[in-house]
Amino acid sequence: GPSSVDYEVMQTIFNQNCVICHSLGNDLDLQAGASWPALVNPPAPSAAACGGTLVVPGDPSASYLYQKLTNPSPCSGSQMPRTDLLPAPLPACVTALVAAWIAQGAVGPATDGGVER
């Protein structure tokens, strides 16, 4: 599988695909500096995740973030990311990076409360 995926890769994916909607004041802030603590371990926003957890370190299939990016019919809402009208799913090469990052323990950024390296 992919070699170690660092959090800068995840943040770039969020910056390019997610923060247009998921920013400060939204139910999930995926901007740099806010995304890791919002995603890893806390329960997902209850309205969105049917009681799941967004990122379960080591377990992509249990992580609602991954389900929301890869399942055409997630348990709530639409597959992400979406346009005003329709889902616009990320390519498999990108969701594979998300899965690899989670499987490797969802290591955080070196500067904002993540695991120091």
XYZ file of N, CA and C in Angstrom:
351
model
N 0.834 -1.210 0.000
C 0.000 0.000 0.000
C 0.858 1.245 0.000
N 0.225 2.412 0.095
C 0.990 3.655 0.078
C 1.944 3.710 1.259
N 3.058 4.385 1.067
C 3.971 4.592 2.187
C 3.308 5.558 3.173
N 4.006 5.892 4.205
C 3.427 6.705 5.272
C 2.828 7.999 4.707
N 1.590 8.256 5.103
C 0.867 9.438 4.630
C 0.877 10.466 5.744
N 1.499 11.623 5.516
C 1.521 12.592 6.606
C 0.332 13.542 6.506
N 0.113 14.259 7.586
C -1.121 15.030 7.682
C -1.178 16.166 6.681
N -0.026 16.635 6.204
C -0.067 17.701 5.197
C -0.810 17.241 3.947
N -0.690 15.947 3.647
C -1.418 15.407 2.489
C -2.920 15.489 2.748
N -3.353 15.091 3.954
C -4.774 15.164 4.290
C -5.268 16.609 4.232
N -4.477 17.536 4.800
C -4.925 18.919 4.820
C -5.047 19.486 3.416
N -4.147 19.060 2.524
C -4.242 19.512 1.132
C -5.541 19.017 0.491
N -5.901 17.759 0.758
C -7.168 17.227 0.242
C -8.337 18.063 0.776
N -8.312 18.348 2.092
C -9.397 19.140 2.671
C -9.434 20.536 2.065
N -8.247 21.144 1.911
C -8.192 22.505 1.376
C -8.780 22.559 -0.026
N -8.508 21.529 -0.815
C -8.935 21.547 -2.213
C -10.400 21.159 -2.387
N -10.947 20.374 -1.438
C -12.251 19.766 -1.673
C -13.313 20.060 -0.625
N -12.916 20.486 0.562
C -13.843 20.463 1.692
C -14.075 21.807 2.352
N -12.986 22.617 2.477
C -13.114 23.820 3.294
C -13.997 24.880 2.660
N -14.329 24.718 1.380
C -15.261 25.670 0.779
C -16.569 25.680 1.563
N -16.941 24.524 2.131
C -18.126 24.452 3.000
C -17.755 24.237 4.466
N -16.768 23.386 4.707
C -16.437 22.991 6.078
C -15.364 23.909 6.648
N -15.846 25.048 7.196
C -14.929 26.018 7.767
C -15.494 26.495 9.093
N -14.886 27.498 9.681
C -15.271 27.965 11.002
C -16.757 28.297 11.039
N -17.451 27.776 12.052
C -18.874 28.046 12.177
C -19.742 26.974 11.552
N -19.144 26.118 10.732
C -19.888 25.004 10.168
C -19.872 23.860 11.171
N -20.627 22.793 10.904
C -20.668 21.681 11.857
C -19.346 20.928 11.916
N -18.494 21.127 10.933
C -17.182 20.483 10.947
C -16.190 21.426 10.288
N -15.200 21.865 11.044
C -14.202 22.803 10.523
C -12.985 22.010 10.080
N -12.740 21.984 8.761
C -11.613 21.230 8.214
C -10.470 22.146 7.782
N -10.453 23.365 8.285
C -9.339 24.254 7.980
C -8.088 23.820 8.744
N -6.953 24.224 8.220
C -5.677 23.893 8.857
C -5.696 24.360 10.302
N -5.207 23.509 11.188
C -5.146 23.837 12.594
C -6.383 23.420 13.366
N -7.510 23.256 12.666
C -8.751 22.840 13.318
C -9.147 21.431 12.939
N -8.680 20.970 11.798
C -9.216 19.721 11.249
C -8.858 18.494 12.075
N -7.592 18.368 12.491
C -7.196 17.125 13.166
C -7.983 16.902 14.454
N -8.025 17.882 15.385
C -8.795 17.616 16.602
C -10.292 17.453 16.348
N -10.798 18.024 15.257
C -12.216 17.867 14.940
C -12.530 16.474 14.417
N -11.534 15.835 13.803
C -11.781 14.559 13.122
C -11.422 13.334 13.952
N -10.332 13.413 14.695
C -9.757 12.197 15.264
C -10.262 11.983 16.680
N -11.069 10.936 16.832
C -11.612 10.449 18.102
C -12.903 11.081 18.614
N -13.156 12.399 18.474
C -14.437 12.843 19.012
C -15.586 12.265 18.197
N -16.764 12.108 18.805
C -17.906 11.646 18.023
C -18.190 12.629 16.890
N -18.646 12.118 15.791
C -19.024 12.984 14.677
C -20.219 13.841 15.080
N -20.434 14.972 14.394
C -21.640 15.760 14.681
C -22.858 14.856 14.580
N -23.698 14.870 15.606
C -24.750 13.865 15.689
C -25.700 13.935 14.503
N -25.922 15.138 14.000
C -26.835 15.273 12.873
C -26.299 14.563 11.646
N -24.985 14.438 11.568
C -24.388 13.977 10.322
C -23.996 12.515 10.321
N -23.739 11.923 11.477
C -23.020 10.664 11.435
C -23.730 9.475 12.035
N -24.967 9.631 12.434
C -25.690 8.470 12.938
C -24.938 7.818 14.094
N -24.297 8.631 14.911
C -23.637 8.094 16.082
C -22.250 7.555 15.864
N -21.719 7.712 14.670
C -20.391 7.195 14.383
C -19.297 8.130 14.870
N -18.063 7.729 14.586
C -16.887 8.540 14.879
C -16.224 8.869 13.549
N -15.837 10.120 13.352
C -15.311 10.523 12.050
C -14.047 9.761 11.692
N -13.088 9.713 12.622
C -11.849 8.987 12.357
C -11.529 8.116 13.569
N -11.497 6.801 13.330
C -11.087 5.828 14.332
C -9.676 5.401 13.953
N -8.648 5.874 14.657
C -7.282 5.559 14.243
C -7.079 4.054 14.082
N -6.540 3.679 12.918
C -6.264 2.281 12.632
C -7.391 1.550 11.939
N -8.556 2.175 11.789
C -9.722 1.445 11.263
C -10.525 2.280 10.268
N -10.083 2.311 9.001
C -10.807 3.136 8.017
C -12.282 2.766 7.898
N -12.592 1.461 7.927
C -13.975 1.066 7.671
C -14.911 1.523 8.782
N -14.374 1.735 9.990
C -15.192 2.229 11.099
C -15.216 3.748 11.161
N -14.475 4.405 10.291
C -14.349 5.867 10.332
C -15.377 6.500 9.407
N -16.259 7.294 10.001
C -17.340 7.855 9.192
C -16.828 8.809 8.120
N -15.710 9.471 8.371
C -15.124 10.306 7.318
C -14.896 9.484 6.055
N -14.305 8.292 6.223
C -14.013 7.451 5.065
C -15.301 6.949 4.411
N -16.273 6.561 5.237
C -17.555 6.127 4.672
C -18.200 7.247 3.868
N -18.122 8.461 4.417
C -18.774 9.604 3.783
C -18.116 9.943 2.440
N -16.829 9.608 2.314
C -16.108 9.888 1.066
C -16.248 8.775 0.043
N -16.616 7.565 0.481
C -16.570 6.423 -0.434
C -17.909 5.728 -0.652
N -18.880 5.940 0.220
C -20.150 5.233 0.116
C -21.162 6.113 -0.602
N -21.713 5.640 -1.727
C -22.697 6.470 -2.428
C -23.942 6.762 -1.598
N -24.202 5.930 -0.580
C -25.362 6.147 0.286
C -24.943 6.084 1.753
N -24.220 7.098 2.225
C -23.841 7.082 3.644
C -25.102 7.160 4.505
N -24.980 6.845 5.784
C -26.195 6.720 6.585
C -26.893 8.060 6.760
N -26.216 9.155 6.493
C -26.862 10.461 6.565
C -26.357 11.328 5.425
N -27.252 12.055 4.806
C -26.831 13.036 3.813
C -26.287 12.404 2.550
N -25.367 13.110 1.916
C -24.832 12.728 0.615
C -23.375 12.331 0.728
N -22.944 11.572 -0.279
C -21.506 11.332 -0.392
C -20.794 12.670 -0.540
N -19.601 12.764 0.048
C -18.816 13.981 -0.021
C -17.598 13.788 -0.923
N -17.065 14.849 -1.482
C -17.656 16.189 -1.453
C -18.814 16.284 -2.428
N -19.609 17.310 -2.281
C -20.707 17.502 -3.217
C -20.725 18.931 -3.717
N -21.314 19.078 -4.876
C -21.557 20.405 -5.434
C -22.908 20.874 -4.906
N -23.428 21.958 -5.418
C -24.752 22.411 -5.001
C -25.811 21.361 -5.294
N -25.592 20.572 -6.321
C -26.634 19.657 -6.781
C -26.329 18.196 -6.520
N -25.115 17.784 -6.790
C -24.805 16.362 -6.825
C -23.485 16.070 -6.146
N -23.340 14.858 -5.609
C -22.016 14.475 -5.117
C -20.988 14.520 -6.238
N -19.757 14.857 -5.862
C -18.642 14.874 -6.803
C -17.516 14.077 -6.157
N -17.653 12.741 -6.147
C -16.742 11.928 -5.328
C -15.280 12.117 -5.690
N -14.446 11.981 -4.671
C -13.009 12.015 -4.885
C -12.586 10.760 -5.630
N -11.535 10.862 -6.455
C -11.043 9.666 -7.143
C -10.495 8.653 -6.150
N -10.503 7.387 -6.563
C -10.068 6.311 -5.678
C -8.635 6.505 -5.188
N -7.782 7.122 -6.007
C -6.405 7.330 -5.565
C -6.353 8.267 -4.368
N -7.305 9.191 -4.272
C -7.345 10.129 -3.150
C -7.955 9.453 -1.925
N -9.072 8.746 -2.103
C -9.664 8.077 -0.940
C -8.740 6.988 -0.405
N -7.899 6.411 -1.266
C -6.905 5.437 -0.794
C -5.901 6.100 0.148
N -5.553 7.358 -0.117
C -4.659 8.083 0.787
C -5.325 8.307 2.136
N -6.620 8.637 2.111
C -7.352 8.822 3.359
C -7.372 7.515 4.147
N -7.659 6.421 3.456
C -7.691 5.117 4.126
C -6.329 4.768 4.704
N -5.268 5.044 3.946
C -3.921 4.716 4.420
C -3.572 5.556 5.648
N -3.925 6.843 5.610
C -3.655 7.715 6.759
C -4.362 7.192 8.011
N -5.620 6.814 7.869
C -6.357 6.285 9.022
C -5.749 4.967 9.483
N -5.465 4.074 8.536
C -4.924 2.760 8.885
C -3.592 2.883 9.618
N -2.822 3.918 9.264
C -1.511 4.123 9.885
C -1.621 4.818 11.237
N -2.836 5.042 11.714
C -3.012 5.598 13.043
C -3.467 7.043 13.066
N -3.782 7.601 11.888
C -4.329 8.964 11.820
C -3.413 9.973 12.514
N -2.136 9.893 12.194
C -1.154 10.786 12.817
C -1.471 12.233 12.458
N -1.375 13.087 13.460
C -1.721 14.486 13.277
C -0.577 15.322 12.766
N -0.856 16.615 12.572
C 0.186 17.533 12.127
C 1.238 17.693 13.218
N 2.427 18.042 12.812
C 3.527 18.149 13.773
C 3.392 19.383 14.645
N 2.526 20.314 14.278
C 2.539 21.622 14.932
C 1.309 21.949 15.745
N 0.211 21.201 15.622
C -0.976 21.679 16.343
C -1.630 20.608 17.188
N -0.832 19.971 18.000
C -1.396 19.004 18.920
C -1.332 17.588 18.410
N -0.783 17.413 17.234
C -0.636 16.065 16.719
C 0.560 15.377 17.354
N 0.864 14.220 16.846
C 1.961 13.445 17.394
C 3.279 14.035 16.923
N 4.177 14.334 17.839
C 5.490 14.840 17.423
C 6.288 13.726 16.769
N 7.060 14.072 15.765
C 7.838 13.070 15.065
C 9.323 13.364 15.242
